[in-house]
Short mmCIF file of C-alpha atoms in Angstrom, two decimals:
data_model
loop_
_atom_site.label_atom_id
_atom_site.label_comp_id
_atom_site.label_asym_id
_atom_site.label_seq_id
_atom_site.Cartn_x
_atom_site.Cartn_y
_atom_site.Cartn_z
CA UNK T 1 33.77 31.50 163.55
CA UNK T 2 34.36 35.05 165.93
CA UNK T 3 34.71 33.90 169.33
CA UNK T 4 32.97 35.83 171.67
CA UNK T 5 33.55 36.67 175.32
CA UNK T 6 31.03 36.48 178.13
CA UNK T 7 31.14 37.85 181.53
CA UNK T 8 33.29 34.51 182.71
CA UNK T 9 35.92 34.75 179.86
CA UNK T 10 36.49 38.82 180.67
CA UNK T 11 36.96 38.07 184.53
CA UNK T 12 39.35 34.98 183.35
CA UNK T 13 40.94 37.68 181.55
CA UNK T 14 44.85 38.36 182.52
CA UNK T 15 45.10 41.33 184.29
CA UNK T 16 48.47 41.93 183.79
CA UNK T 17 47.83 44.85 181.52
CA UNK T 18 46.33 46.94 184.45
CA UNK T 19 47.85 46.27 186.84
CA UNK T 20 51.17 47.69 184.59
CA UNK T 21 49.39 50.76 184.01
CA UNK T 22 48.39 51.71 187.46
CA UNK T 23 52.22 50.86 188.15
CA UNK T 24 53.44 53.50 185.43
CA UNK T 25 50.72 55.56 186.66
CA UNK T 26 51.67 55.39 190.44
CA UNK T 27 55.33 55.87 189.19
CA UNK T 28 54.66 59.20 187.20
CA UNK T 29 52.68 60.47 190.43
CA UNK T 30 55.83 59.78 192.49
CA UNK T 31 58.31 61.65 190.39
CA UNK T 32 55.90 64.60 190.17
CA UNK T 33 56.00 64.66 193.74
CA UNK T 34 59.82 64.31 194.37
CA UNK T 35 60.46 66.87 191.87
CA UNK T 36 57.98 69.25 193.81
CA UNK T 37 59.84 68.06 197.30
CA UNK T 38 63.33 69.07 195.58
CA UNK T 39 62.54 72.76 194.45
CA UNK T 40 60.36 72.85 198.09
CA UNK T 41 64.12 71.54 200.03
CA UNK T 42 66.83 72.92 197.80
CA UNK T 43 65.48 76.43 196.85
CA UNK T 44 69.34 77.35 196.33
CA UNK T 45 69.40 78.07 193.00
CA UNK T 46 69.27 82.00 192.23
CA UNK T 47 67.96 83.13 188.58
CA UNK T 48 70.70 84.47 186.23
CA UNK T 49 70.24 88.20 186.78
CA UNK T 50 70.94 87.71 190.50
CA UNK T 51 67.56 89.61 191.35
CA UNK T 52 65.61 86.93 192.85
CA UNK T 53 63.64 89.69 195.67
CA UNK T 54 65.89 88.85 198.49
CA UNK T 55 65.49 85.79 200.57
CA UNK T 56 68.53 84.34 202.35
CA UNK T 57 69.45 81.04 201.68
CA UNK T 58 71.18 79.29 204.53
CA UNK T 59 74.07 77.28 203.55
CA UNK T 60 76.84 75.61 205.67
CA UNK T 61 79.51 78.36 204.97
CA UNK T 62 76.94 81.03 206.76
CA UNK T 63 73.97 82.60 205.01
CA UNK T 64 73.85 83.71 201.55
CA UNK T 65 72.05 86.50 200.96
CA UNK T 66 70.54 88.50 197.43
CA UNK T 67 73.63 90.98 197.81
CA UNK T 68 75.95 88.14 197.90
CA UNK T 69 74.63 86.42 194.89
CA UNK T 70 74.13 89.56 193.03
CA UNK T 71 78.17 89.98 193.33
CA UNK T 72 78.89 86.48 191.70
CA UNK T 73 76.90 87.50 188.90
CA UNK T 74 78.05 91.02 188.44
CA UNK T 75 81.48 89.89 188.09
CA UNK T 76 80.47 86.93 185.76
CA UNK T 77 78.30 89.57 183.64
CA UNK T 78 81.47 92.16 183.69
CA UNK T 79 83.90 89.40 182.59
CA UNK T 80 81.92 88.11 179.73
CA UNK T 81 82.48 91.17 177.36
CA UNK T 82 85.50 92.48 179.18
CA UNK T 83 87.67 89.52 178.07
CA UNK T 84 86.53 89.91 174.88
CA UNK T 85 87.22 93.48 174.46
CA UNK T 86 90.60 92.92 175.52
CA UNK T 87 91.57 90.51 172.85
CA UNK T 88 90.58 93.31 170.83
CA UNK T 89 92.99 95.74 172.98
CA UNK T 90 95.81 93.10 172.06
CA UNK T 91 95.19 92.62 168.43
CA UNK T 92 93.80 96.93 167.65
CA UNK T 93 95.26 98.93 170.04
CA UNK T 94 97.64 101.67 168.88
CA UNK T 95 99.20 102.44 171.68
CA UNK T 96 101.97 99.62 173.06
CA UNK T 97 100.84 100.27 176.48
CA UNK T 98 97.13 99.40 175.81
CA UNK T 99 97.84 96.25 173.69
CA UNK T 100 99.88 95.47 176.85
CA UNK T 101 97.56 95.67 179.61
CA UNK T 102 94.75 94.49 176.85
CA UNK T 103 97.00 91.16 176.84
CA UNK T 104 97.31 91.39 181.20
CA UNK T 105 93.35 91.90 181.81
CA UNK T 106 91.98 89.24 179.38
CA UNK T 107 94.42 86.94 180.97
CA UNK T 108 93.78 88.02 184.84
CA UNK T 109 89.55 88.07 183.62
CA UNK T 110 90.11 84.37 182.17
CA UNK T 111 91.27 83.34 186.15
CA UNK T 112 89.00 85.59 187.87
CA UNK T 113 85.84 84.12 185.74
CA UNK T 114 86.97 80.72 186.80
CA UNK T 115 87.30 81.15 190.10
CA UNK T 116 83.54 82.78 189.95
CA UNK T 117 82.05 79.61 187.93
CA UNK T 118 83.35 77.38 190.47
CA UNK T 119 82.65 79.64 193.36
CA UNK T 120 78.47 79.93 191.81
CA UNK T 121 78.70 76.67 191.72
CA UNK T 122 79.78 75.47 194.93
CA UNK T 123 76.97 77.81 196.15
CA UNK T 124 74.58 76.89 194.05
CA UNK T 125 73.85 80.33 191.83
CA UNK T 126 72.42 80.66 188.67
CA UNK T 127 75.06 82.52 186.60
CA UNK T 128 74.59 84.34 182.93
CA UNK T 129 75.93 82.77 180.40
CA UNK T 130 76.25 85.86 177.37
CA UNK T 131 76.80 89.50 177.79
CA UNK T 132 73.65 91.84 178.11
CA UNK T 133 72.52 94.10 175.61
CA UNK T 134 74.59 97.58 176.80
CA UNK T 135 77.99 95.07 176.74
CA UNK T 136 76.91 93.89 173.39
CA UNK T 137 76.93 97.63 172.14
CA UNK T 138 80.14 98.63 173.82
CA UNK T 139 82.28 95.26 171.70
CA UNK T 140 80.13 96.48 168.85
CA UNK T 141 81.45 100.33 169.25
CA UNK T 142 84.83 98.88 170.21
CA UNK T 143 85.18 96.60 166.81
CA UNK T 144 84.08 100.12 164.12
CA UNK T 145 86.93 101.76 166.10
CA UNK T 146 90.58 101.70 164.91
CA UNK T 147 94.24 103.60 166.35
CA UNK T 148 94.08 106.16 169.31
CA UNK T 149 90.29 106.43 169.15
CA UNK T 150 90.02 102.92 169.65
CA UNK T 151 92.21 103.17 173.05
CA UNK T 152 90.64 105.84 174.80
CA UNK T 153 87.13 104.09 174.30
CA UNK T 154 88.43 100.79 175.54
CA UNK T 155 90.08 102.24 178.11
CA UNK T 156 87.23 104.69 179.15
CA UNK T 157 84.61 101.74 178.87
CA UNK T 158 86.78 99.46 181.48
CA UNK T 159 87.40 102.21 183.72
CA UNK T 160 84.22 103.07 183.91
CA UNK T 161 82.83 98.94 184.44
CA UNK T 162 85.54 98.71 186.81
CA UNK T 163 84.34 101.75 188.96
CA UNK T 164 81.21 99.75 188.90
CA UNK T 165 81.57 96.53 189.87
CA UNK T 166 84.25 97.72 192.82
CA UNK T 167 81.62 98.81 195.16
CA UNK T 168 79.75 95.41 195.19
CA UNK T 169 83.23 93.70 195.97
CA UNK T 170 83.66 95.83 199.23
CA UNK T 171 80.20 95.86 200.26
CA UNK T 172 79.92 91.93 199.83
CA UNK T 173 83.41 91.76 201.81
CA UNK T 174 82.34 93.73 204.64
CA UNK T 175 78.72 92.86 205.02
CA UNK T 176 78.65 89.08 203.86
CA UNK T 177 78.10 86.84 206.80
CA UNK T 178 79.00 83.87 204.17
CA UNK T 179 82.92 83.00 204.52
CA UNK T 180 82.84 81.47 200.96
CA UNK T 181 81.58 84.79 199.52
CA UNK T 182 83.68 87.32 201.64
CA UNK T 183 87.04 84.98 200.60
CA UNK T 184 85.51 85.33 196.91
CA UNK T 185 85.34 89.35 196.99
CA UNK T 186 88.74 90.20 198.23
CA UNK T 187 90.22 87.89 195.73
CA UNK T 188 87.91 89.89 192.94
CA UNK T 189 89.10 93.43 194.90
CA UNK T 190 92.49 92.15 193.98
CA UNK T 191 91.69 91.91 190.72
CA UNK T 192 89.44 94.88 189.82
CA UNK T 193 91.59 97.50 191.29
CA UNK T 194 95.14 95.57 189.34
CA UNK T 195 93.12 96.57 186.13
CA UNK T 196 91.84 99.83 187.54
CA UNK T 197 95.40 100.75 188.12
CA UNK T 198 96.86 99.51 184.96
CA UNK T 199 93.92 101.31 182.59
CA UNK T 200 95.03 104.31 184.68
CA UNK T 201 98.56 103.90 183.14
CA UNK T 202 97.98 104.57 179.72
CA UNK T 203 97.04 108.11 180.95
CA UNK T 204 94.31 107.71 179.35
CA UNK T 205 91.28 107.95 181.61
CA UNK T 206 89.31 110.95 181.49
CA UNK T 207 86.75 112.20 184.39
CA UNK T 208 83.92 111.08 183.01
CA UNK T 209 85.35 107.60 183.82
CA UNK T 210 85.23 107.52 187.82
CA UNK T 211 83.25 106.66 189.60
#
């Protein structure tokens, strides 16, 4: 025979069961609200593309500003087809000289990119991770290209990325007010004008490539 519950057998009832769901329930509420409380208190995370519209994010080496994080990722961006194209320099270049320096920048890119990893990530910046679309096209050029017309367009592509990226370096190292980002661009200035002068050595870099 069904047994059947009355009003005194449900309140008899264990009430275990609810009580663990308003637990779990209590528990989700909390997490949602300590997640919200650590984006609200630790806003020190800039997006990838290093255009996050501006604020300055105080930190205990000085304030970090958009300008300073845009540099970290500029030189990350830069280094992710420029070491790359340099293998290529080693392994297609015609000329001696290029597959020399080819062999000198992908080495001197490999430091410079860690030292900007661990530099993001002591300051907490968001930092891309695969070249952009315009880099894509310039190791796609590079790779259809074979003897002397290979060197002059790696060496007129670097120029010109290196003529770019310079200006953020000095800017960053006279403006930042951030001693872990001003010791971070003179060590990239270091770098960026070594390969400016050794692209410059081949004798092959045109007008069109300064900047």
């Amino acid at each position: 025979m069904r047994n059947s519950y009355g009003a005194a057998e449900l309140r008899r009832l264990p009430r275990f069961g609810l009580r663990r769901g308003r637990g779990l329930l209590l528990l989700a509420v909390a997490a949602v609200v300590a997640a919200a409380l650590a984006v609200l208190l630790n806003p020190r995370v800039a997006p990838a593309n290093g255009v996050d519209k501006g604020a300055t994010i105080p930190s205990k080496w000085g304030p970090l500003s958009a300008q300073d994080r845009l540099l970290l990722v500029k030189v990350r961006q830069a280094g992710l087809w420029e070491m790359p194209a340099s293998q290529m320099a080693v392994q297609r270049g015609a000329s001696p000289r290029v597959r020399e320096i080819g062999k000198i920048i992908n080495q001197e890119h490999m430091q410079l990119d860690a030292d900007t990893r661990t530099t993001a990530q002591q300051l907490g910046v968001s930092l891309p991770a695969i070249p952009n679309g315009t880099q894509r096209s310039y190791l796609r050029e590079l790779a259809g290209l074979n003897g002397k017309a290979f060197d002059t367009d790696y060496v007129f592509r670097m120029r010109s990325a290196h003529g770019q990226v310079l200006p953020f370096a000095a800017k960053a190292r006279v403006q930042s007010q951030n001693t872990i980002v001003r010791a971070y661009a003179e060590r990239g200035m270091r770098f960026v004008l070594h390969h400016i002068q050794l692209l410059e050595s081949t004798g092959l870099v045109t007008k069109s490539a300064l900047h």
